[in-house]
Structures are given as C-alpha cells and as structure tokens.
XYZ file of C-alpha atoms in Angstrom:
640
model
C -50.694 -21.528 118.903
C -47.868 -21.926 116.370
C -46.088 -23.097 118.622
C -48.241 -25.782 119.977
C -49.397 -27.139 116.793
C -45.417 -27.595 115.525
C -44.860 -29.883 118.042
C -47.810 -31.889 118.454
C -47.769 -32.260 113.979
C -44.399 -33.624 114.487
C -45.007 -35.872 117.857
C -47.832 -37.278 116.106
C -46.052 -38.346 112.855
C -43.322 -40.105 115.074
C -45.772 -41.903 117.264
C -47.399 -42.787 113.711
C -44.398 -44.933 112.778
C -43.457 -46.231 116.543
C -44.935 -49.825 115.456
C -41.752 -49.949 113.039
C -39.554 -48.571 114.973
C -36.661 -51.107 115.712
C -33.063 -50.332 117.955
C -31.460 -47.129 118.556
C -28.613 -46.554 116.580
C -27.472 -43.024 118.045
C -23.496 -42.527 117.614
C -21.281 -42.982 120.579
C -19.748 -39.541 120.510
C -18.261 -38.657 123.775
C -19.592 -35.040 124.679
C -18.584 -32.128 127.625
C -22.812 -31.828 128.229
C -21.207 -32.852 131.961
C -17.162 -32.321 133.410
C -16.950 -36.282 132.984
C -17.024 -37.646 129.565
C -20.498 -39.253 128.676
C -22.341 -40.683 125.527
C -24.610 -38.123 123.836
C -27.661 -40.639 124.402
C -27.045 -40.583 127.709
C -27.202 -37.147 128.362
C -30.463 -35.102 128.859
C -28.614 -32.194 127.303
C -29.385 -31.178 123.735
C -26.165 -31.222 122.133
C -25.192 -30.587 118.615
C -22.009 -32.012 117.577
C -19.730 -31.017 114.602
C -17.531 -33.873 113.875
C -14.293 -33.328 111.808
C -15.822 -35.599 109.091
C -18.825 -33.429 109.314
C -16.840 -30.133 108.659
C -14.992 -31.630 106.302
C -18.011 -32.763 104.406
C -19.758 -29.108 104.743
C -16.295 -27.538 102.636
C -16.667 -24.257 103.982
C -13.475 -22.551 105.210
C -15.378 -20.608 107.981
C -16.574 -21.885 111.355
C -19.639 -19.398 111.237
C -21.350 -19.813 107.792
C -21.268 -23.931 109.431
C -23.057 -23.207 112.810
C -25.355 -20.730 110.746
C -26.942 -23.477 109.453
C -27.638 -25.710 113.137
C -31.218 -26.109 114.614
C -31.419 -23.114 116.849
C -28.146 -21.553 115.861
C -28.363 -17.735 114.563
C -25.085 -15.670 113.626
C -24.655 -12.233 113.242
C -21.773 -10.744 111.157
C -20.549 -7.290 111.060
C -19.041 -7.073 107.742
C -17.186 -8.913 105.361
C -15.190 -12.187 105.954
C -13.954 -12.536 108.735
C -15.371 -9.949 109.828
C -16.629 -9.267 113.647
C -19.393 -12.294 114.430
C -21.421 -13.410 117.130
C -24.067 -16.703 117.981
C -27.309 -16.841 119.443
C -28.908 -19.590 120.638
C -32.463 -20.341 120.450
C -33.457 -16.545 120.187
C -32.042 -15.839 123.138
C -30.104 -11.908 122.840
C -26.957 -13.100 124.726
C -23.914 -14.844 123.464
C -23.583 -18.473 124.305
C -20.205 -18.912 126.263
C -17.429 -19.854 124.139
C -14.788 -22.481 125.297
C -11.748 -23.826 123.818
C -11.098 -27.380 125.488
C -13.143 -26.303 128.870
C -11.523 -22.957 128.667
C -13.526 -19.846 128.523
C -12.291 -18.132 124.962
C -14.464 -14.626 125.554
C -12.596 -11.863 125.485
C -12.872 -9.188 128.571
C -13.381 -5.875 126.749
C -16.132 -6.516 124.064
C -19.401 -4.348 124.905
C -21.647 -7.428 124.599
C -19.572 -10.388 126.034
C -18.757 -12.755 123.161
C -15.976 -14.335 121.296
C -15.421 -13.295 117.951
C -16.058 -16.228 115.702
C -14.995 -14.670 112.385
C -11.987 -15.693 111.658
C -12.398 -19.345 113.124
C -11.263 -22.000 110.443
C -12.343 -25.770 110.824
C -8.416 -26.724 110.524
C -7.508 -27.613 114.245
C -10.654 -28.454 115.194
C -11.641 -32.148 116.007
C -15.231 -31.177 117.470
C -17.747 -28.760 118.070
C -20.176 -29.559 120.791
C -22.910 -26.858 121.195
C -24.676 -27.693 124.243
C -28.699 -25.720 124.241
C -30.714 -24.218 127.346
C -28.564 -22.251 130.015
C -25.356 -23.814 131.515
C -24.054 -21.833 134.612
C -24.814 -24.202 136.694
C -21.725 -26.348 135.542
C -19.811 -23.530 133.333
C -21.000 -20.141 135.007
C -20.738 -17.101 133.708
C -21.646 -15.933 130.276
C -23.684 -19.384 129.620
C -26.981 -17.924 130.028
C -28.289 -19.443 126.499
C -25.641 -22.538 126.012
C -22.375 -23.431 125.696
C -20.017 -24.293 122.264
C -16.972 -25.876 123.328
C -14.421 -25.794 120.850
C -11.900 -29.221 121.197
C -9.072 -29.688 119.098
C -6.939 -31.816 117.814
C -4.667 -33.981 119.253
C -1.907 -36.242 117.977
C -3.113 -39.759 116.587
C -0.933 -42.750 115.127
C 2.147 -43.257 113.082
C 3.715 -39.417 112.733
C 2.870 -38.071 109.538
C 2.282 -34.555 107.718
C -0.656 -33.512 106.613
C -0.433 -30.500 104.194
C -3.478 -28.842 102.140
C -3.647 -25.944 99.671
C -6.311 -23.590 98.443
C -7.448 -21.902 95.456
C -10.850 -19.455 94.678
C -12.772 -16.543 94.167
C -12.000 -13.176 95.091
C -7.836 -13.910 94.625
C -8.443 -16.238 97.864
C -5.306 -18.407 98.801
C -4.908 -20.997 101.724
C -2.193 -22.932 103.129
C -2.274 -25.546 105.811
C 0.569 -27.856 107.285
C 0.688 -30.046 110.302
C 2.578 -32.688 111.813
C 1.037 -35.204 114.243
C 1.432 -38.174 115.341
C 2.604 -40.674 118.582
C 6.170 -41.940 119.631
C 5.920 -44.449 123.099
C 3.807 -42.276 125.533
C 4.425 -38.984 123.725
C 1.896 -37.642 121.321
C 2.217 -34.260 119.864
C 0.371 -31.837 116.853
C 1.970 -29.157 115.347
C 0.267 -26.895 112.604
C 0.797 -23.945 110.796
C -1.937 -21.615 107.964
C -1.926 -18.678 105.853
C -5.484 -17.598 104.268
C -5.400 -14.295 102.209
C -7.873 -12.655 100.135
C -9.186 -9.548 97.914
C -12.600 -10.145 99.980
C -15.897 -9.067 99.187
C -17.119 -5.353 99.406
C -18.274 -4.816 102.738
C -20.661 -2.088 101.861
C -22.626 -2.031 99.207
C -23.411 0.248 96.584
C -26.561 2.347 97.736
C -29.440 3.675 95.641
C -30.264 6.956 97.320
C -33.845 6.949 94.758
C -34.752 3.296 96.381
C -33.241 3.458 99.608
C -31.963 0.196 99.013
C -28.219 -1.576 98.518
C -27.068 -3.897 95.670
C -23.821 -6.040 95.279
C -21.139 -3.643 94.148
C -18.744 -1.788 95.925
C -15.138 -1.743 96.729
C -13.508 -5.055 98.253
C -12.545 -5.286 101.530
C -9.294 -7.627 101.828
C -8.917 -10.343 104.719
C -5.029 -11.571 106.050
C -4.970 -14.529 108.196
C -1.586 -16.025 110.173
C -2.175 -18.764 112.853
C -0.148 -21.270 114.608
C -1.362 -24.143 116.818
C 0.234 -27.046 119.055
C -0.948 -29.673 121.502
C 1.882 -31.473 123.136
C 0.952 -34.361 125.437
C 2.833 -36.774 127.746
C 1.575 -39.978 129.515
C 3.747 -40.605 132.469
C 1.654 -43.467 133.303
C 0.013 -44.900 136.520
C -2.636 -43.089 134.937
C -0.662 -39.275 134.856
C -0.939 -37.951 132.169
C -0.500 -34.071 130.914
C -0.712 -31.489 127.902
C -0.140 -28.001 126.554
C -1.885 -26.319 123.962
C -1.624 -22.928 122.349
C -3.307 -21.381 119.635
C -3.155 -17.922 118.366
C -3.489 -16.207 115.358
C -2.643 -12.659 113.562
C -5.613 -11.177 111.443
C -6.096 -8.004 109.637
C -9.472 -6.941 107.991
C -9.434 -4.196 105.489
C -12.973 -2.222 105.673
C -14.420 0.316 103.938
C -16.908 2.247 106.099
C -17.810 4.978 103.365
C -21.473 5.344 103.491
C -22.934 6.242 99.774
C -25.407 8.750 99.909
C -26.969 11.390 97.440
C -24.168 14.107 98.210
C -21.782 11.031 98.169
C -22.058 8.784 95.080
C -18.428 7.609 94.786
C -16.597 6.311 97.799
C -12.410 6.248 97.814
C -11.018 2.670 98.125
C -10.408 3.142 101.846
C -9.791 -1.146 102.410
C -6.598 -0.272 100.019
C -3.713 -0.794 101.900
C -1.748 1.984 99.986
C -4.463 4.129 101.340
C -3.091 5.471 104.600
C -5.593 8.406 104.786
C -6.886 8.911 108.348
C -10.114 7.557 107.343
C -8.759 4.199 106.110
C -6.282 3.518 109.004
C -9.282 3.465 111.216
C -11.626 1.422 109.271
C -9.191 -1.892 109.739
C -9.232 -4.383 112.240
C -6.254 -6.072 113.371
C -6.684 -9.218 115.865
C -3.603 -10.910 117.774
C -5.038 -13.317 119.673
C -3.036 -15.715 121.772
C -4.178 -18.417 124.052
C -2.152 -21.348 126.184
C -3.576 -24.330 128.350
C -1.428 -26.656 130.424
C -3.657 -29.916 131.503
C -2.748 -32.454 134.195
C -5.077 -35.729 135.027
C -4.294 -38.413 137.538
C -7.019 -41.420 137.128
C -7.157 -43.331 140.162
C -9.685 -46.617 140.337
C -12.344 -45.092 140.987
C -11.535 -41.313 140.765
C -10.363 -38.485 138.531
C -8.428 -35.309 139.429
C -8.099 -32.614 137.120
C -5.671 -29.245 137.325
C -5.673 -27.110 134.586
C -4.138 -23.182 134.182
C -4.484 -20.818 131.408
C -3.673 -17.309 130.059
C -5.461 -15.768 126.583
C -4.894 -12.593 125.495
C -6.623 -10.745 122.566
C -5.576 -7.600 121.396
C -8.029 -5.168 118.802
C -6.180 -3.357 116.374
C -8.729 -0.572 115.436
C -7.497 3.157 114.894
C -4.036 2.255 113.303
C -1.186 -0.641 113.070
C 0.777 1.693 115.447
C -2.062 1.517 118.239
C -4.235 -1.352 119.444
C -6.871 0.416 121.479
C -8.053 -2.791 123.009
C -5.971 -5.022 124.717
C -7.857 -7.833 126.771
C -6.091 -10.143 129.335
C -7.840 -13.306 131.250
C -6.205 -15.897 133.051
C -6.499 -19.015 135.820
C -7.317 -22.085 137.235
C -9.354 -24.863 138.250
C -9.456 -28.136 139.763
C -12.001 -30.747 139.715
C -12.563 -34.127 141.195
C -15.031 -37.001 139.932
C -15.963 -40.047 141.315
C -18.296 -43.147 140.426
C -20.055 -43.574 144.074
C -21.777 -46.538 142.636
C -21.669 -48.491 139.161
C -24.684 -45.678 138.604
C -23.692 -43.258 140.729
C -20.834 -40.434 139.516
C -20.108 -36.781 141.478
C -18.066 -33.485 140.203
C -16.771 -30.965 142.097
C -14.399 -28.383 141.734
C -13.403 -24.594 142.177
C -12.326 -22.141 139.770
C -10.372 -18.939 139.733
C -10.233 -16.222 137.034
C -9.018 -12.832 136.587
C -10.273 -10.594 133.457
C -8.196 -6.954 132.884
C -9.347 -4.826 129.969
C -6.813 -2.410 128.559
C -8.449 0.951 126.426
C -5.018 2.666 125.095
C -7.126 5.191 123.336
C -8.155 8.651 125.067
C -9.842 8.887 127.452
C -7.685 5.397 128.886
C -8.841 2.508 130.544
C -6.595 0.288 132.113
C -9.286 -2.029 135.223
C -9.084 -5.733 136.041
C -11.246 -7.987 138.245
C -11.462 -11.122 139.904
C -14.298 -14.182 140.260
C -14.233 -17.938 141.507
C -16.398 -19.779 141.425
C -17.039 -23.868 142.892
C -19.577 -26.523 141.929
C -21.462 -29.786 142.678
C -22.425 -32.282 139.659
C -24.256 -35.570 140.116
C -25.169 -38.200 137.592
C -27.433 -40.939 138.388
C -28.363 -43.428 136.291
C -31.693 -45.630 137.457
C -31.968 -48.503 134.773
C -33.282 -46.501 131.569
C -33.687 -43.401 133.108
C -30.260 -40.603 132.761
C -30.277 -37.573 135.551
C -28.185 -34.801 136.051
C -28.376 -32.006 138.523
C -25.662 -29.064 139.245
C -25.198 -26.078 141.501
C -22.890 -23.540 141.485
C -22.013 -20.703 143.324
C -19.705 -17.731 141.415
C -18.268 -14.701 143.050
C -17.248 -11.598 141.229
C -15.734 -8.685 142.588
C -18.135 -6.330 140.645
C -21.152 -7.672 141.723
C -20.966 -10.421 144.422
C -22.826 -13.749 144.739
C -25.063 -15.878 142.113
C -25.604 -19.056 142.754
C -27.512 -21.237 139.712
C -28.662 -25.103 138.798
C -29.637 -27.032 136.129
C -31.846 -29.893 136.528
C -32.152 -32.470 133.399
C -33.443 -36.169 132.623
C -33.147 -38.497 130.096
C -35.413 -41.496 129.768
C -35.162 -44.560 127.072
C -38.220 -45.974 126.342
C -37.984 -49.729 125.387
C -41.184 -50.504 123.715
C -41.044 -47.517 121.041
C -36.696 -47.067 121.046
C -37.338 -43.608 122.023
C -35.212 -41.054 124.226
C -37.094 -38.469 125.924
C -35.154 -35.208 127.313
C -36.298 -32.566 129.141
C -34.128 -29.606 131.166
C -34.537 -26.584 133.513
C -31.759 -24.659 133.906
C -30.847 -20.820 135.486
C -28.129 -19.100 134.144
C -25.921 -15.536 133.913
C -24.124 -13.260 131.967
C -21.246 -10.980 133.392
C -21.417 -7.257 132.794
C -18.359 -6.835 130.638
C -15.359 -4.782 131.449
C -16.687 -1.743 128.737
C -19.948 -1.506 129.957
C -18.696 -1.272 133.737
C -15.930 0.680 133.280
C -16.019 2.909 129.932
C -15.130 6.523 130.276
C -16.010 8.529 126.820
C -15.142 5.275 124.486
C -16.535 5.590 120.770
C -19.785 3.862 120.719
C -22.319 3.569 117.880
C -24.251 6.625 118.433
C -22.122 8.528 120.300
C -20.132 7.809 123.464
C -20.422 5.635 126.148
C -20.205 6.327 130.344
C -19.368 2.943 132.420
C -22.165 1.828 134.450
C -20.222 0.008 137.918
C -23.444 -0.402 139.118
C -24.664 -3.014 136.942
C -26.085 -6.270 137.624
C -25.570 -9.439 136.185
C -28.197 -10.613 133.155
C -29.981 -13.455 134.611
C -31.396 -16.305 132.527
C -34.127 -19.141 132.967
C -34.597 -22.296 130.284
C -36.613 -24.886 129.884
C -36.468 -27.663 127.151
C -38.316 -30.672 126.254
C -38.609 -33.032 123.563
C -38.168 -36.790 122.072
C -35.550 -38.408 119.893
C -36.633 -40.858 117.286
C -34.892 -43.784 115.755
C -35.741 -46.206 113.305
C -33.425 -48.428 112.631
C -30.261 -47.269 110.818
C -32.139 -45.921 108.449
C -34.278 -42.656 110.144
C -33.861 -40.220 112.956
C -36.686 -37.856 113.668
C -36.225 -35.178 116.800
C -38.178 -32.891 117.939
C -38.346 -30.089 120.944
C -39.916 -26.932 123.180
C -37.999 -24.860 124.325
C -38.978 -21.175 126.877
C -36.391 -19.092 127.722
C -36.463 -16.067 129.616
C -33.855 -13.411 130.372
C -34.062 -10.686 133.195
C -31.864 -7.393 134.152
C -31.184 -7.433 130.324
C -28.717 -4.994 129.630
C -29.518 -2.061 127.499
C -28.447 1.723 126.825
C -30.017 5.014 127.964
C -29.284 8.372 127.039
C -27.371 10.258 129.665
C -26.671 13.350 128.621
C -25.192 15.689 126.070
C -21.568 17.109 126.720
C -20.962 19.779 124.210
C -22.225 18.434 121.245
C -21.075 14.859 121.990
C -23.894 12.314 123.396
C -23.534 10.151 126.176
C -25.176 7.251 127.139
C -25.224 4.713 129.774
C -26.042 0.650 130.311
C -28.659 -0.120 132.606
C -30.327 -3.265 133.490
C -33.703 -2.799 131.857
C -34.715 -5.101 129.480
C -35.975 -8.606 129.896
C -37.084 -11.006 126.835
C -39.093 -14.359 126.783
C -37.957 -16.691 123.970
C -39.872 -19.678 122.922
C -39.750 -22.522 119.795
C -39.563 -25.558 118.082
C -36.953 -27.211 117.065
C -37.000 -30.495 114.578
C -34.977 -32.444 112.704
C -35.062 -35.684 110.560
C -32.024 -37.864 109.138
C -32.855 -40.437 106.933
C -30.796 -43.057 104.527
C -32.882 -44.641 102.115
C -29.780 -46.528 100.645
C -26.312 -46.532 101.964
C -24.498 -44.509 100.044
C -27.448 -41.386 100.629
C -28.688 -39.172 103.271
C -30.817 -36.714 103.349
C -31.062 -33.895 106.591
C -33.575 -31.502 107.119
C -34.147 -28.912 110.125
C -36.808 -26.157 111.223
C -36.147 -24.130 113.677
C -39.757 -21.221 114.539
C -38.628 -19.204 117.384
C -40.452 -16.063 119.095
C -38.979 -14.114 120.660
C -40.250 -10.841 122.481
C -38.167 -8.631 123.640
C -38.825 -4.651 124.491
C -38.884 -3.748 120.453
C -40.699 -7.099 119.278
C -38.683 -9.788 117.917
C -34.908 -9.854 118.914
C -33.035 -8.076 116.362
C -30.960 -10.534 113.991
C -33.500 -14.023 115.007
C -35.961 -15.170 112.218
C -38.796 -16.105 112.695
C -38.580 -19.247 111.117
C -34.698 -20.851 110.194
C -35.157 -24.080 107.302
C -31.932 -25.929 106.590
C -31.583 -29.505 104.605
C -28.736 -31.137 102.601
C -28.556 -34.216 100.413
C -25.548 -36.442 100.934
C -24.197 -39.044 98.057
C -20.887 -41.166 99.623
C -20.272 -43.550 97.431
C -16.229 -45.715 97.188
C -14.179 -42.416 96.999
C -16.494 -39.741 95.934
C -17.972 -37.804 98.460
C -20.965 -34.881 97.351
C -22.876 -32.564 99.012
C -25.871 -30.200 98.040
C -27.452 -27.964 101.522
C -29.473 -24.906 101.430
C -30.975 -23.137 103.895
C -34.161 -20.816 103.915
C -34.165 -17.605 106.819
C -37.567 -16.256 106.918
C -38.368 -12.368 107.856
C -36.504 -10.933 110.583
C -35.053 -7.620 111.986
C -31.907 -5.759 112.022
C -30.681 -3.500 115.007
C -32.313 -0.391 113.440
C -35.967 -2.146 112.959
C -35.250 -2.557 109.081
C -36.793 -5.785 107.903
C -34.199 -8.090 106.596
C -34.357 -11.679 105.660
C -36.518 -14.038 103.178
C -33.744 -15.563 101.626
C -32.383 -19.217 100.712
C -28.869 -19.659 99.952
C -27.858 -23.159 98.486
C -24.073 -24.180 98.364
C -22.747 -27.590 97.006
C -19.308 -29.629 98.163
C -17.353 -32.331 96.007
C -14.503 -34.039 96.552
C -12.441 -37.188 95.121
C -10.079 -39.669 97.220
C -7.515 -40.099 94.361
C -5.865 -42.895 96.651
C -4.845 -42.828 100.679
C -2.991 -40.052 100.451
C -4.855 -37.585 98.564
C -7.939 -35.948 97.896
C -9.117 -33.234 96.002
C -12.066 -30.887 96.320
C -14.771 -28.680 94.743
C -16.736 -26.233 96.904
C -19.165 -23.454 95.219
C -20.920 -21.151 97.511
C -24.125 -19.440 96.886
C -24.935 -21.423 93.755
C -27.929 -19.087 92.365
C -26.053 -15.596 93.454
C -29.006 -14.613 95.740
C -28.203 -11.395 96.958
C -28.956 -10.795 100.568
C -28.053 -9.066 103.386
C -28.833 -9.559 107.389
C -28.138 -5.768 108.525
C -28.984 -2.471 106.926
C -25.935 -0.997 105.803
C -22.429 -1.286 107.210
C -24.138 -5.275 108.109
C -23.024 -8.631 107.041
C -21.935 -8.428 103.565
C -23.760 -11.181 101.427
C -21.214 -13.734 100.091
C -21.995 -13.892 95.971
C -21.373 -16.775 94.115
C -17.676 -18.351 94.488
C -16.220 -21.348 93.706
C -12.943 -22.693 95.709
C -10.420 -25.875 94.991
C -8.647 -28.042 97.333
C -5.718 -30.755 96.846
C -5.282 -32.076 100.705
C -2.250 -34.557 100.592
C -1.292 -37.101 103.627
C 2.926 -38.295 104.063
C-alpha cells in the first residue's frame, strides 16, 4: 500500500503542473544503456550518470560515499577507508556487475561476486553510468540487478598537465599528476597518485554495560599507489585504436581486536611497527592490475568492434610475504552494429572469457574456467516511441546454458513533454570461483566446503515510470520497480570436523524486491539548484528485509554557481535497516558541504568538510563500516 500510494502522490503532482509544462531540456549525454552509443532520453533504460563536473562538484575523494547517495544505490563497507565495499541496487542482495570501459572489473575469487569499490578515486574517471533493472541480456553474467560502467578519461586538446594536491584530517595527503592532451591523430593520458592517511579507527570502542560502540579506538591507516594511461591512435578511414591500463597498490591497516569485558584495552594492531601475528593478518594489501587494447573500424553504415583484455587482482591478507588470493580473468569480444534503416540499428557479437582463482594459503586452490557467450540487440525507433530488445545466450563450463532478454520502451509524449519508460528484463549471477571450489578456506563462522554443484542465481525486473520536464527550470521523475531473485545462494551447515565447522553454499534462497524511486531538480534562478531523492524499497528475503537496504534512503543538496565560486551543501537521511547479524542499524542523516574558488584558468582551490554535525553512526554491528567523523580537507588543483 506504501508502495502504491508513493507513486500515485507523486504522478499526481506532475500531472498537476502538465498545463505548464513547456520543452524537454534533458542533457545529451551519450550512455552504454545499449553496445551503440545513444542519448539518455532515448533510452528506456534508467540510467544514472556521474559526470566529471558532477564528481568534481560532490568533493569527496571516494567513489563509494558518491554512489551512496544515488536513487536506488545502497553500499556496504567493511571497515574503514578504503576498506572492502560493495553496491546494491534497488534492494536487490547481488552485486551489480562492474565494468571498466565495457570490461567486466569483478574479480574471480571473492565469495559474493563483486568488485571492490573502496579504494576507487574520482581522478581518472570521466563518467559513471549506472544502468537499473537486470542487464544479462546485453552484459551477461553477474548483471542480475544493473550494471555501473566505469569510463575514463581520454586525452582532449592542446597537451597540458594537470597536477592537484591534498591536505586534511586524520594526517591525510594526496597527490595527483597527469598529462593529456592531442598531437595530429594521436591522443594520449598519462596519470600518476599517491593518497596516504592515519585513517579512522575501524572498530570502535565497546561498552560491555550498554552493549553498544562509540567513536574511539585505535586508527587504522590507508596507503594508496596507482598509475593510469589511455593511449589512442586514429589511423583514419575510420580505424581507429587504444590501450588502457590501470592498476593500483593499496594497503589497509586494520585492527580486528574485539573489546569485550575480559578485554578492555586492545594493542595498536593497524601499527605498522606491530608485526605480531595478530596484526600481520589483520591488513589488506590489493595489487590490482588491468589492460584493454580497443580496435573500431566505422564503415558507412556499420561498426566493428575487437577488443582483448587481462585484469588481475591479487589479496594481500595473512602477511606482505603471502597473498592468499590471487585472481586472474582475461578475453575477448567482437561486435558488429548496423543502422538497417534511418530507425532501424542491430548488435551482435560473441564473447570469450576465462576466470582462474588462485588460494596460496593451506589447504590450496589453484581452478580456472571458461564461458562465452553471443548476443542479438535491436533498436527501433517508431516516431516518438524508443524500443530495445536483447537476447543472449552464455555458456559456462560449471554450469552450462542460460539464455536471458530484456525488453524496454521509451515513449515521448508531445502534448505534456513527458518521457515514459518502462523495462522487463531476466538476468544471472555466476557462482564464484570460492563458493564452487573452496576446500577448508577461513570463512566468517568457520570454514567453508566448495559446492561444484551450484546453480547460477537467476534474476527477474521490472521497471516503470515517467520523466518530467518543465522547462529549464524543473525535472520531476518518478518510478516502480519488482525485482525478484531465485536459486539465491546461501550457506548451510555441513558438518563439524574436530572442532572446526564446516559449511556449504546451496541454492536456497529467493527474495522479491519492490520500490519507488523519485527525484526532482529544480533552478529557481541560474546560479541555484536544488536536488532531492527518495528512494522506499522492500525487500523480503528469507530473514525479512535484506541485510544492509533501508527501508527508506532521502538524499538532497543545494547548489550556488555563481562567476567562479562554486558551493555545495547535500545530506542524506537512511532510515532503519539491518545488519548481517539482525542488529538494527540506521536512522541517521549525515550532511557534508563542498567549496571551491577559480582563482583564474589555471587554478582553483577547494574546501570540503565531511559530516558537518559529527553524527556518529554505524551500518554494521561491530567489525562494520566505520562512521567517518567530522573532517575537513583542502585542495589547490593547478592546470599548465
């Protein structure tokens, strides 16, 4: 009933102010919602997009605490920053897949496939898209609840060097150089960071009396080294080509000392002089490496796509001398468009992939397997009316054949200047390489027995909704969306060896997910904006509501650009919710604030406090996300 009356409250507002309504204004951005570039009004998807400018304007130095704050965007952290951190979309309890350019980023060996989006800094980035509702049917596996596709930057203009540095809270330093730029037909970006800091105390200090936590603690230090390049070449006659490669070398110090009565003082075990047994295997190391070589040949009427690439990822957990965890994926694909008609556009292509997961910790695991996959896309386009349908078929040598669709319109609406989208979409999610093939690994309460038999987690969505502009001056949305996910993936006990426990995944689960989504943009003056979003989402799964997903999810921020001062005040409210352990968490509102001055073209400078008011919160019980306090950070960015 909630439900129901969200939407039809904010359908009837809209349809309240249709007689003023005058031409759409949406932005042009070009959007992956299909394998051909398209306009985001044009495609029934519901996309999200995070521009540069919009990162930028947000001044956080962290990808996640940004997506956090999306319509329909959760994130769960596992401690401290940078620490390990997942999405969920629209309540749904599976990761969305994770691409860099196109490229599946989702590491092999994780027990719940994901990419860890942690240590992800905006700095390379020219775009997020995060594409809502199930995707296999164009990306396949793993996009059971959406897609973000992470594109980066690519070499614009005159060469030049962009270089910024960073100063804050917590003895937090940053460093960021790049050089970029175009000379004749070859274009080329080159970038290098450092980020260090003292961190925040991942666990916090614990009142036995209360059962309850409180800021405190020791801090848990966070190293970050990356690199990043994207070399391109246009050989012309419409050949063109490019190589990227990103990577980056992390190390998180933890400190997994749980206060108790018998236990009131903890060592500083995230010291690095402490090379106890204990601290050695509370830190994470990540080497992470990815590389993509692109080739397109545009013909008249055609396109023809090649790409290859190879990521590794490497987890550092038991000490510097031994990375337990060493995941592999590589391949290939080809696709082929072509515009049939003037309205009229198919996709196809095939795919190849091979995943190997590496476990250099007793009892070893050292497995690999292959998938392809190949799919159809068509886009028609019948005068104000968008459609899109795909098919795909993926093979995996684990498991076999799925095949799965998606099915989406978009219709403009003259009269009013309305777009109405709706989708229906299947999905899947690959049993990863742990929960197939584990032999006695570590696992949270006790060990964990490979399950070869498993079955891939299948996923159903459907969305629908409106998009309403008023001029340039207001932009009200609002959506339903269902979602339903079968042979959910869980863990049984299996039995007791000794007196070690040992369980085992099984496909036994399934969860129905369902909400409304809304959003309104309006500009009362040109120099101001204000943004709001709700997000209500149910979602039942076999324990309730999915751990980690409130209830309700309220973000807004006020906007004041004005000659070359740019400010920024957002907030966001997260209503009750549930940790992993039942605990309820949540009922919180966080506000942070961004300034920043353009002292000429050249240079800028910057202001960014987070957690204004101090509002101590946390979204797990115990070793869980640890709540960043207040904390204020500087920025001179300078342009040659």
């Amino acid at each position: 009933m909630k439900l129901k009356l969200k939407f039809i409250l904010t359908s009837v507002f809209c349809l309240a102010l249709f007689q003023n309504a005058l031409a759409v204004n949406l932005d042009t951005i070009v959007v992956s919602a299909s394998k051909v570039n398209q306009k985001i009004e044009d495609s029934p998807t519901y996309i999200q997009v995070l521009t540069k400018q919009k990162m930028e304007d947000n001044g956080n130095l962290f990808l996640s605490y940004m997506l956090n704050q999306l319509p329909g965007v959760s994130v769960e952290q596992g401690g401290g920053i940078g620490g390990e951190t997942m999405a969920f979309i629209r309540g749904i309890p599976v990761s969305p897949k994770v691409m860099m350019d196109g490229v599946s980023i989702m590491s092999p060996y994780y027990p719940f496939p994901h990419f860890n989006l942690g240590p992800i800094m905006p700095d390379n980035i020219d775009r997020i898209e995060i594409l809502q509702g199930a995707q296999s049917g164009l990306w396949g596996a793993n996009a059971a609840s959406g897609v973000i596709n992470i594109i980066t930057q690519k070499g614009k203009g005159k060469p030049h060097i962009d270089y910024n540095q960073t100063y804050g809270s917590f003895g937090t330093t940053k460093e960021y150089l790049a050089l970029s730029g175009e000379i004749k037909k070859f274009n080329f970006y080159v970038a290098g960071s450092a980020y260090d800091t003292t961190g925040i105390p991942q666990t916090y200090s614990y009142n036995y009396k209360t059962h309850t936590y409180s800021q405190g603690g020791k801090r848990d230090g966070y190293h970050k080294y990356s690199f990043y390049s994207n070399l391109g070449y246009d050989f012309g006659d419409g050949l063109s080509a490019n190589l990227i490669t990103d990577s980056y070398k992390s190390t998180n110090y933890t400190d997994i000392c749980k206060y108790s009565k018998d236990n009131p003082v903890c060592p500083n075990n995230s010291a690095p002089s402490n090379l106890t047994p204990l601290a050695q295997s509370s830190r994470h190391e990540v080497d992470y490496y990815f590389t993509k070589l692109n080739v397109d040949k545009k013909f008249e009427k055609a396109t023809l796509n090649f790409e290859t690439h190879y990521m590794q990822n490497n987890s550092y957990y038991y000490s510097p001398s031994s990375a337990p965890w060493k995941g592999r994926t590589y391949g290939a694909s080809l696709n082929f468009s072509y515009n049939v008609a003037p309205t009229t556009k198919i996709v196809l292509g095939v795919d190849y992939g091979k995943d190997r997961a590496i476990y250099d910790y007793t009892p070893q695991i050292n497995v690999s397997r292959e998938h392809a996959g190949t799919f159809l896309e068509v886009l028609q386009t019948i005068q104000n009316l968008n459609l899109q349908a795909s098919a795909r078929e993926d093979h995996y040598q684990t498991f076999g054949n799925t095949f799965t669709y998606k099915l989406g319109a978009n219709y403009y609406f003259e009269p009013t200047n309305t777009i109405f989208k709706a989708n229906w979409g299947t999905g899947f999610v690959a049993p990863s390489m742990f929960d197939l093939y584990a032999n006695g690994a570590p696992f949270r309460f006790g060990y964990l027995k490979g399950n070869p038999n498993l079955q891939p987690e299948k996923s159903k969505t459907f969305d629908i909704g409106f998009i309403q502009n008023f001029g340039d001056k207001l932009q009200i949305s609002s959506s339903f969306f269902w979602s339903k996910i079968d042979n959910l993936i869980d863990t049984k006990y299996a039995s007791l060896i000794g007196r070690s426990q040992y369980f085992i995944p099984i496909n036994i689960s399934k969860t129905i997910s369902k909400g409304v989504e809304s959003t309104l943009t309006y500009k009362p003056i040109k120099y101001l904006e204000l943004s709001l979003s709700d997000t209500y989402t149910q979602s039942d799964g076999p324990f309730g509501q999915t751990s980690n997903i409130p209830y309700n999810s309220t973000s807004g921020a006020l906007s004041f650009n004005y000659d070359r001062i740019y400010a920024q005040l957002n907030g966001q409210y997260i209503s009750t919710m549930y940790d992993n352990s039942g605990h309820q968490i949540g009922r919180y509102t966080v506000f942070n604030a961004n300034l920043s001055y353009k002292i000429n073209n050249n240079a800028k400078i910057g202001l960014y406090a987070q957690n204004i008011f101090n509002r101590f919160y946390y979204a797990s019980w115990g070793y869980g996300y640890a709540t960043p306090p207040r904390s204020f950070y500087t920025t001179l960015s300078l342009k040659f």
